[in-house]
XYZ file of C-alpha atoms in Angstrom:
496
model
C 269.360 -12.925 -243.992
C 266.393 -14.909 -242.542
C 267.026 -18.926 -243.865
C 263.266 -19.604 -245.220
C 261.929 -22.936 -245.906
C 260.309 -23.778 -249.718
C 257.976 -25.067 -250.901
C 259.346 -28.502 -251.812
C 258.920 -31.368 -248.600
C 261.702 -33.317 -249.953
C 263.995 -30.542 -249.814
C 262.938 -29.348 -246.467
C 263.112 -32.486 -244.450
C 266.742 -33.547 -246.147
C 267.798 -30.222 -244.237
C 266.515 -30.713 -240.946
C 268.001 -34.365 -241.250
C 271.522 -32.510 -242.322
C 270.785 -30.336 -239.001
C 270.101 -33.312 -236.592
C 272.124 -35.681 -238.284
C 272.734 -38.567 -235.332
C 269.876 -37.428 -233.491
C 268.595 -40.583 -233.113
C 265.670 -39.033 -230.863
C 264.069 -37.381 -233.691
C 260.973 -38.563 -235.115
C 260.206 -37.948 -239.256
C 256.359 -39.253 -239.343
C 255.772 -39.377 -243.224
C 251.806 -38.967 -243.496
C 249.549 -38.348 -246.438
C 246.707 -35.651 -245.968
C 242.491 -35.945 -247.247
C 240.965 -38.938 -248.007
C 240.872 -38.828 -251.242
C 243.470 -36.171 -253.244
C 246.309 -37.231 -251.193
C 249.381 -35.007 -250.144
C 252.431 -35.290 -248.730
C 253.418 -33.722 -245.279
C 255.726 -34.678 -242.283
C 255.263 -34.278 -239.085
C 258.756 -33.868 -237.082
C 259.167 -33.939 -233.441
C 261.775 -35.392 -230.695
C 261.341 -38.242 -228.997
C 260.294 -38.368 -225.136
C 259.614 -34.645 -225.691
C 256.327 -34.463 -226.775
C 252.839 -35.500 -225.546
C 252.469 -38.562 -228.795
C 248.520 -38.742 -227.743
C 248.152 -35.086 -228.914
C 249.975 -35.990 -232.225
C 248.005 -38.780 -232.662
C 244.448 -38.341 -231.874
C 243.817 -34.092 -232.654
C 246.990 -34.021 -235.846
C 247.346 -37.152 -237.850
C 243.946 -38.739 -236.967
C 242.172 -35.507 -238.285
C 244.184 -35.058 -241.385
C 243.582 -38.609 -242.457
C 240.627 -39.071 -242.357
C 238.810 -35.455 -242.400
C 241.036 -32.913 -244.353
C 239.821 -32.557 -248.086
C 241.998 -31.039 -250.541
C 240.174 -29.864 -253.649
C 242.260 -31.179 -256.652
C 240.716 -28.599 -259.238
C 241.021 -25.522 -257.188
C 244.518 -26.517 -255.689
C 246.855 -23.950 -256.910
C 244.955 -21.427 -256.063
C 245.733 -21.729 -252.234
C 249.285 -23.747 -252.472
C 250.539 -20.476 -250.486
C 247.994 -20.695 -247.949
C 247.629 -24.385 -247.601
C 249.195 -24.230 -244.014
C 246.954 -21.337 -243.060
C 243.770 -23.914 -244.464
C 245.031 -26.712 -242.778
C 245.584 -25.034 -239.301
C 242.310 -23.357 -239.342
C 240.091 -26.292 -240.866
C 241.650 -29.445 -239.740
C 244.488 -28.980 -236.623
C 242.681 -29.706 -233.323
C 245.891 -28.943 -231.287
C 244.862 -26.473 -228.836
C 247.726 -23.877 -230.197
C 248.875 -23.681 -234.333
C 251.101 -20.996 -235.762
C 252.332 -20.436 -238.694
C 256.456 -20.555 -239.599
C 258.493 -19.680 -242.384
C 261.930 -19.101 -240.938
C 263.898 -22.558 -240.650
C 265.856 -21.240 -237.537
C 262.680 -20.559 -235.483
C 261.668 -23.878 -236.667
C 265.188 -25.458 -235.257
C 264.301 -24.020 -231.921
C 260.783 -24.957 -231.731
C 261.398 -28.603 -232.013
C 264.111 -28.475 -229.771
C 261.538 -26.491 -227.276
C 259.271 -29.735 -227.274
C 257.041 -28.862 -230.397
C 256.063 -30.524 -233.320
C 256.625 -29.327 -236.954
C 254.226 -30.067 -239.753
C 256.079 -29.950 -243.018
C 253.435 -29.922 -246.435
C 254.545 -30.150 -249.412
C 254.173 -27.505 -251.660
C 253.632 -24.958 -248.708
C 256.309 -22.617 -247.849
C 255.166 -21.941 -244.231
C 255.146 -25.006 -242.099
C 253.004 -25.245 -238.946
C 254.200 -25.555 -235.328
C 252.103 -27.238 -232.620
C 251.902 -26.825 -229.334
C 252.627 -30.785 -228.373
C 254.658 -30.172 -225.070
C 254.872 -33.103 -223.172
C 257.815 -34.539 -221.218
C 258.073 -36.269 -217.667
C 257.377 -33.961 -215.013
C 257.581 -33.708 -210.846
C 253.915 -32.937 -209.116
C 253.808 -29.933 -207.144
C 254.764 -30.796 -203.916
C 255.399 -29.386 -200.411
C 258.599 -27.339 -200.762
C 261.353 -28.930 -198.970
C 263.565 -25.858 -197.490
C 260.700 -23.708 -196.611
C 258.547 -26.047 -194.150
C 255.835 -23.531 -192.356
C 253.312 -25.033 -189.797
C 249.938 -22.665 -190.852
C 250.080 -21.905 -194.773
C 249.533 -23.406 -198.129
C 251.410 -26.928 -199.340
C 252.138 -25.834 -202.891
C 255.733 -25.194 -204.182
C 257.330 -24.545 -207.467
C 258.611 -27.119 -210.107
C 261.181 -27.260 -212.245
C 258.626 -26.576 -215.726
C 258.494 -22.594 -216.388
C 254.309 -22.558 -217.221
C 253.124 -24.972 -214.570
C 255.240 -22.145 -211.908
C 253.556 -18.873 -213.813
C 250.266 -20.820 -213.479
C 251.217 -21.421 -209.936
C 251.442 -17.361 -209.823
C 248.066 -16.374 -211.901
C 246.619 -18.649 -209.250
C 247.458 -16.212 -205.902
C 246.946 -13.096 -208.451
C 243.955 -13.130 -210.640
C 244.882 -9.949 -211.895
C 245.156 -8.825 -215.694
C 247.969 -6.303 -214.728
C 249.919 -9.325 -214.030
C 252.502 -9.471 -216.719
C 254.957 -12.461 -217.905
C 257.082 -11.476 -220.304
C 259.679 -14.711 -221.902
C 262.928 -14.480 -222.938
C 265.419 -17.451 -223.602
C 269.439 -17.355 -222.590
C 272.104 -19.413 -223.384
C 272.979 -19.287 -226.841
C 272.828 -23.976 -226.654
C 270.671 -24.046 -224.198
C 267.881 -21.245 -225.265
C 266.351 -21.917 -221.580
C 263.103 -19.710 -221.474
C 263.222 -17.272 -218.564
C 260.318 -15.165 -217.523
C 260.590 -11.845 -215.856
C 257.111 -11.644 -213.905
C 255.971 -8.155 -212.304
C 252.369 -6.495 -211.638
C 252.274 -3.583 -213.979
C 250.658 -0.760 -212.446
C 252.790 -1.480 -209.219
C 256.144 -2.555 -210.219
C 258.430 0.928 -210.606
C 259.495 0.821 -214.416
C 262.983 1.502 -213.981
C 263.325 -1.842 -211.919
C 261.818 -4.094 -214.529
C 263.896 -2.364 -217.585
C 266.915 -2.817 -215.773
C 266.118 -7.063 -214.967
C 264.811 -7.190 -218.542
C 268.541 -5.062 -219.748
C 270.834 -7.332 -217.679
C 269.122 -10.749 -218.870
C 269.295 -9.857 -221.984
C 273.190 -8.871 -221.814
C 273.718 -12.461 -220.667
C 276.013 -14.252 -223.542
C 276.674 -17.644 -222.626
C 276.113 -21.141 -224.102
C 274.238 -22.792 -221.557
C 271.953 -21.468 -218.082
C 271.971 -23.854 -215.627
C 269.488 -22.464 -213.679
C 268.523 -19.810 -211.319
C 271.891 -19.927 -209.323
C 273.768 -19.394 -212.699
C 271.095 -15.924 -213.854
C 271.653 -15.080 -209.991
C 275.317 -14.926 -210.201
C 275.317 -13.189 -214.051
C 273.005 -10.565 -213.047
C 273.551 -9.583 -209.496
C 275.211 -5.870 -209.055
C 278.712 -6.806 -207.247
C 279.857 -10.503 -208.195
C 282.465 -10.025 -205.709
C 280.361 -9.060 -202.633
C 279.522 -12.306 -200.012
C 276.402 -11.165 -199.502
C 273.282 -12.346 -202.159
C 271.719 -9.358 -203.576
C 268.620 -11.567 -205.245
C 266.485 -13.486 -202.818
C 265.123 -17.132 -203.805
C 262.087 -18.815 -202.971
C 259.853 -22.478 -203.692
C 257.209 -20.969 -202.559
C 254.221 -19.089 -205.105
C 252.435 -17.197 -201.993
C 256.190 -16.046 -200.926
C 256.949 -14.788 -204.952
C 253.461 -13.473 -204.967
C 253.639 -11.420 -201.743
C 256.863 -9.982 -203.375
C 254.992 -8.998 -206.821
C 252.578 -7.029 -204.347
C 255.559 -4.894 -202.838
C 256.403 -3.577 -206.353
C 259.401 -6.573 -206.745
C 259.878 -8.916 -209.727
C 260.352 -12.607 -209.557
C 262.439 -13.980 -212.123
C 261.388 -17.836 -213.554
C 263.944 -19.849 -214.670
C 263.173 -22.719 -216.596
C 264.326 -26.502 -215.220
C 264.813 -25.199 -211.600
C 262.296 -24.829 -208.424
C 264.013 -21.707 -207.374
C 262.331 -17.915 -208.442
C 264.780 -14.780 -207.740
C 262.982 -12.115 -206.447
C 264.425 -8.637 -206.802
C 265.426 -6.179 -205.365
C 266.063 -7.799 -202.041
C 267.768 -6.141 -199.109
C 269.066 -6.629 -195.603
C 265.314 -6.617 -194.734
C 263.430 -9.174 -196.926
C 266.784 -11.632 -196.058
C 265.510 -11.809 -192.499
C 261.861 -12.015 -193.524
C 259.999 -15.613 -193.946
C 256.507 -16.645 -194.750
C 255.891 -18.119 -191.407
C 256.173 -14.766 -189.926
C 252.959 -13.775 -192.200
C 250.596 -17.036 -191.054
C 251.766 -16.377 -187.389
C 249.574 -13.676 -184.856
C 252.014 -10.109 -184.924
C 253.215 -11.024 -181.945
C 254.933 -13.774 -182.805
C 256.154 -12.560 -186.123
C 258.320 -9.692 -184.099
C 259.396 -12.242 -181.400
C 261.171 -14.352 -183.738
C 262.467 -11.449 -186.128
C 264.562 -10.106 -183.319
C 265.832 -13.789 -182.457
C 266.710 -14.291 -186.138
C 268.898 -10.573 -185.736
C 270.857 -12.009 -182.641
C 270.805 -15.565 -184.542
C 272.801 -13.630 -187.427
C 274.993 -11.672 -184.549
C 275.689 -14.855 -182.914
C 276.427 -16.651 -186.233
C 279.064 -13.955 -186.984
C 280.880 -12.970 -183.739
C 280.929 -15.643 -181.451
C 283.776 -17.398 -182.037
C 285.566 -13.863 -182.327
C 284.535 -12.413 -178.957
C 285.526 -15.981 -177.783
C 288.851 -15.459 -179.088
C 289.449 -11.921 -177.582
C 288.450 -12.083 -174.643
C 290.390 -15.472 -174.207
C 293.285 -13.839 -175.479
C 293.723 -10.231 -175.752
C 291.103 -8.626 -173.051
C 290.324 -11.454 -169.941
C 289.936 -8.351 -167.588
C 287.013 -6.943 -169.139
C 285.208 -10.413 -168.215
C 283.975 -10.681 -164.219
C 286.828 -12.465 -162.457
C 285.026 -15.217 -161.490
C 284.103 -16.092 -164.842
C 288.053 -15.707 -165.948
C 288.689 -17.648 -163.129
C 286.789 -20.435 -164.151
C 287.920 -19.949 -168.032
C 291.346 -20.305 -166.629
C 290.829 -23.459 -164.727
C 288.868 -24.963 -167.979
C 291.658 -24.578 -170.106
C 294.521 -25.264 -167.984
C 294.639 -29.181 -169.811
C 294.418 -27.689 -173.574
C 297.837 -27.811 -175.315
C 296.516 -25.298 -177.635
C 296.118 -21.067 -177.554
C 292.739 -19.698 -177.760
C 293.092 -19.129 -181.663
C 293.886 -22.804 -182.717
C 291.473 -24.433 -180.272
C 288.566 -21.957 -182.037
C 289.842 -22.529 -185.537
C 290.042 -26.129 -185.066
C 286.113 -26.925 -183.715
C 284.595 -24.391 -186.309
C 286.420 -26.110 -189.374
C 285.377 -29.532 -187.683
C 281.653 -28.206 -187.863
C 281.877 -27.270 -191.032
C 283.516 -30.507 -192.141
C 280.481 -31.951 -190.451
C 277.732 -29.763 -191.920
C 279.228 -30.575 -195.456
C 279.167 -34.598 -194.704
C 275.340 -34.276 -193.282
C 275.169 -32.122 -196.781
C 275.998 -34.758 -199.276
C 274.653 -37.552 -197.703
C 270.666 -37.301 -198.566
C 267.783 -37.839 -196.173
C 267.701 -38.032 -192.450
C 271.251 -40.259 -192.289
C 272.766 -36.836 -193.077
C 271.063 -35.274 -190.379
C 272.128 -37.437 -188.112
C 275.396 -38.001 -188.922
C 275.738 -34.205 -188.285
C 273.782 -34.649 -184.496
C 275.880 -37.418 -183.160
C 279.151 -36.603 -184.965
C 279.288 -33.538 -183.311
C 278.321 -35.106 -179.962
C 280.795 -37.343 -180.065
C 283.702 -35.113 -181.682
C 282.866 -32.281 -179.204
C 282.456 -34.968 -176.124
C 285.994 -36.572 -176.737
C 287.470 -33.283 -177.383
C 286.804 -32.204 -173.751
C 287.910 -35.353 -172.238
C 290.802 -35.464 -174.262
C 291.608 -31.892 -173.325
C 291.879 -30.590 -176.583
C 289.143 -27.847 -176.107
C 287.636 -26.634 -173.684
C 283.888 -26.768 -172.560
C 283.003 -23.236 -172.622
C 284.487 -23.627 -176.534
C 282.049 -26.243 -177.096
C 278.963 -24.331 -176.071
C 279.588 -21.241 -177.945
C 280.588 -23.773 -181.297
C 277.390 -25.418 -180.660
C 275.226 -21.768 -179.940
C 276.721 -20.217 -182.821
C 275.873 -23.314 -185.572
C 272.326 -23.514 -183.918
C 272.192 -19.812 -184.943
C 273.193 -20.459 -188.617
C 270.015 -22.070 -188.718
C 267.625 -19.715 -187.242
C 268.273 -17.232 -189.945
C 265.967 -17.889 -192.607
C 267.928 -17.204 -195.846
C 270.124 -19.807 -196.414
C 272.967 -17.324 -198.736
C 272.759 -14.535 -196.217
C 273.295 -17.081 -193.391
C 275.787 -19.023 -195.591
C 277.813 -15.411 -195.690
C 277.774 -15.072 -192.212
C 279.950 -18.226 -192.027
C 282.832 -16.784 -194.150
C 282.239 -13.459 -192.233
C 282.683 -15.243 -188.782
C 286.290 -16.566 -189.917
C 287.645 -13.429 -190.961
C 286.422 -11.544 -187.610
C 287.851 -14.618 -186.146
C 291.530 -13.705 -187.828
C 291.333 -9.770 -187.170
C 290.483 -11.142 -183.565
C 293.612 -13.147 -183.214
C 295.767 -10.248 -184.571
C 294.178 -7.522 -183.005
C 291.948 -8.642 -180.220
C 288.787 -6.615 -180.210
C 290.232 -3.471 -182.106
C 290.456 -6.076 -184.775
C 287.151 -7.227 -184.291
C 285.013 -3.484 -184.495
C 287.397 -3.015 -187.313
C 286.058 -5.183 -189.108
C 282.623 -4.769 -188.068
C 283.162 -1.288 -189.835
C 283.820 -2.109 -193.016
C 281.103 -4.616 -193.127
C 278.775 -1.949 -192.615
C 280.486 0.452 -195.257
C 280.760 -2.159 -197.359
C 276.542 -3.111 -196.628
C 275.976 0.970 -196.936
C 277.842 0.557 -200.462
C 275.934 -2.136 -201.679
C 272.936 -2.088 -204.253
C 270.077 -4.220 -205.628
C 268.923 -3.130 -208.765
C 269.169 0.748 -207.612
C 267.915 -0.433 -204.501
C 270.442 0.307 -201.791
C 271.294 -3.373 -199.985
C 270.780 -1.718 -196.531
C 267.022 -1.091 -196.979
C 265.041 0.147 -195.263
C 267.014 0.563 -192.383
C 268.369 3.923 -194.022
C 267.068 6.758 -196.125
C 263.758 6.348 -197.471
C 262.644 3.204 -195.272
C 262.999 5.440 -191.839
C 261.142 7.994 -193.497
C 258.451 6.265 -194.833
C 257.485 3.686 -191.938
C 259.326 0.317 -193.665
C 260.135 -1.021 -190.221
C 256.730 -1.858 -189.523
C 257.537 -5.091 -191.545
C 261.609 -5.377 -191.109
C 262.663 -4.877 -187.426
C 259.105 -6.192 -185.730
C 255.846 -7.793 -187.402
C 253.197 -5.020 -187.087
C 249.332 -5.874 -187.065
C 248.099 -6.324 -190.488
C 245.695 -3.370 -190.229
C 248.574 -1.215 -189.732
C 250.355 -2.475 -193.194
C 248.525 -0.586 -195.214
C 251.546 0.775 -197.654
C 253.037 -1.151 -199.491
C 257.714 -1.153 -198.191
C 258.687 1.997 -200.056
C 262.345 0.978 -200.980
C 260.738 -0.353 -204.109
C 259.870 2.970 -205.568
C 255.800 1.405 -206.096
C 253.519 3.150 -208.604
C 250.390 2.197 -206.517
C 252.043 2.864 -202.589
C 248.867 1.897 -201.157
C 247.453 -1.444 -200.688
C 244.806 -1.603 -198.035
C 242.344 1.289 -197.072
């Protein structure tokens, strides 16, 4: 049963002070209504929450001194009094009317302020949102040299504003929900309608609302509760700070997901193909776009197999390596006290004991503690004979490769990928090594986004339908004119 408020103000605010009792941050503004036939209403809002000009200047100002209540005729509109107030008096730039004291509860904690009247059962919420917010600013993790400045913020409307700015289009639809049963953080699901295949957005909208939890941190937290295969290494929602990166992805039939108090959109479905994609490639000539696609694909092969092939070669298959160059291998490594598993164990966990220090430590200090740590580690290392020099180059190749690869999660699996090849390599040499290069592909050709399979669209309908014009190489823009069919678009066609 619905909890309603009544009509008596007394009663009414005496249970929303029972509800926030030691909520010291909530405001009770007693005021008195008309000029002359006076009547009693409260306005209640939190504290550092809402925009107090609003209140004061288009809510109490008005209702002092130009609401009039007609004395004789007032019980014929004590119902409606709200409904005369919010229409005649309220210059907030949104009113509505309320009856249920739960919605009221969440409304107030929301940022909105409640105006109680006495002798009124409906009490009037108003849209007074106001709280200390960052300016959209350059985003910070994708830096391009030819392209717009703007980047998302952590307040849920200034980012879907950010969005109706790239797409003027009505079909542009933002529909809100809220998660976390504490928290109630708003989370919009944000798709083009005549383009977006239907079966994609009812299955986001079905698996947000699923979620059961007390609070949403942000959009790591809906990432990780929504995602097919929670066991899987490899991110199966992509993230972006960047509206013409989310809005390019609502024009391929995906939806972008806006979590509230977080910078980061989801977009979905993503695949093996959008990971490698970035938004430089897209302000860069077609020539360059391709160019640096296939060095981000032998960026993520390096990331991944170096240190392996390093490890076999060393110690399972020297004779498949010219013999000069295992003659000099030899002679580099006849000073290291260590086999050729421990000496490649040891410098990749004292990279990424190094990334995780230039990590926590903020600003370019990090940075450089990362540069001249590892020149210094690495150079006393070799003159210590504790590695070798050829194991220093390939460390250093294969963490300058991490970086090439654009998204940070898939390149961030590649890491825990590259020590278990490194451990079937030890055991088995290089059988060990294509062994488990198999079942990373069966367990990529097993995979799935939202229906969508994970190994898009280098398989099925992508080869079909001409996908790798925008995956493998950049093709001209006058030769993009479908839109990537993995997606399953209504409208495949966006350029004639």
């Amino acid at each position: 049963m619905v909890d309603k408020i009544s009509k008596d103000i007394k009663e009414n605010v005496e249970k929303f002070k029972n509800t926030f009792k030691d909520a010291d941050d909530l405001v009770y503004r007693n005021i008195k209504i008309g000029k002359k036939n006076k009547k009693e209403a409260y306005l209640i809002f939190i504290d550092g929450m809402v925009d107090k000009s609003v209140i004061s200047d288009y809510a109490i100002e008005v209702l002092f001194d130009e609401m009039e209540i007609d004395e004789s005729n007032l019980d014929s509109y004590k119902t409606s009094l709200s409904e005369k107030i919010s229409e005649e008096s309220i210059a907030v730039h949104d009113v509505k009317e309320e009856d249920s004291y739960d919605k009221l509860v969440d409304m107030i904690l929301a940022g909105e302020t409640v105006l109680l009247i006495d002798g009124s059962d409906k009490a009037l919420i108003l849209s007074t949102r106001g709280w200390p917010t960052r300016g959209v600013q350059e985003p910070q993790t994708e830096t391009v040299v030819r392209g717009p400045r703007d980047g998302f913020v952590e307040t849920l409307r200034f980012n879907t504003a950010l969005l109706r700015r790239h797409i003027r289009d009505p079909k542009l639809k933002i529909k809100t929900l809220q998660v976390g049963r504490r928290s109630k953080t708003d989370v919009a699901v944000v798709y083009i309608e005549d383009i977006a295949n239907d079966k994609i957005v009812e299955e986001v909208i079905n698996r947000i609302n699923k979620i059961d939890i007390d609070y949403l941190p942000g959009s790591a937290a809906m990432e990780a509760l929504i995602e097919d295969s929670y066991l899987s290494l490899f991110p199966q929602l992509e993230n972006t700070e960047r509206p013409d990166s989310a809005a390019a992805s609502l024009l391929e039939g995906r939806v972008v997901i806006i979590v509230d108090n977080t910078p980061f959109v989801l977009m979905v479905p993503a695949t093996i193909g959008t990971l490698f994609q970035s938004t430089e490639d897209y302000y860069s000539r077609w020539p360059i776009g391709t160019l640096v696609r296939f060095v981000r694909i032998l960026s993520a092969i390096l990331t991944a197999v170096s240190p392996a092939l390093y490890i076999a070669f060393t110690a399972y298959h020297p004779g498949l390596i010219p013999t000069a160059f295992t003659l000099y291998l030899a002679a580099s490594r006849v000073n290291v006290p260590f086999p050729a598993v421990i000496e490649a164990f040891l410098m990749e966990i004292t990279i990424e004991i190094l990334r995780e220090s230039g990590t926590r430590i903020a600003g370019p200090i990090g940075t450089t503690i990362g540069i001249v740590g590892g020149i210094i580690i690495g150079q006393a290392a070799v003159e210590a004979g504790i590695v070798s020099p050829l194991k220093i180059i390939i460390t250093a190749i294969t963490t300058i490769s991490f970086f090439a690869i654009p998204s940070y999660e898939w390149a961030s699996s590649l890491r825990i990928i590259r020590f278990a090849f490194m451990f079937l390599a030890a055991v088995l040499g290089l059988y060990g090594l294509m062994l488990g290069i198999a079942i990373l592909i069966v367990h990529l050709a097993k995979l799935e986004s939202f229906t969508v399979p994970f190994s898009a669209p280098y398989s099925g309908l992508g080869l079909k339908e001409g996908d790798l014009k925008d995956t493998l190489v950049k093709a001209p823009i006058q030769k993009l004119k479908r839109r990537p069919q993995f997606t399953f678009p209504k409208d495949k066609t966006r350029m004639k």
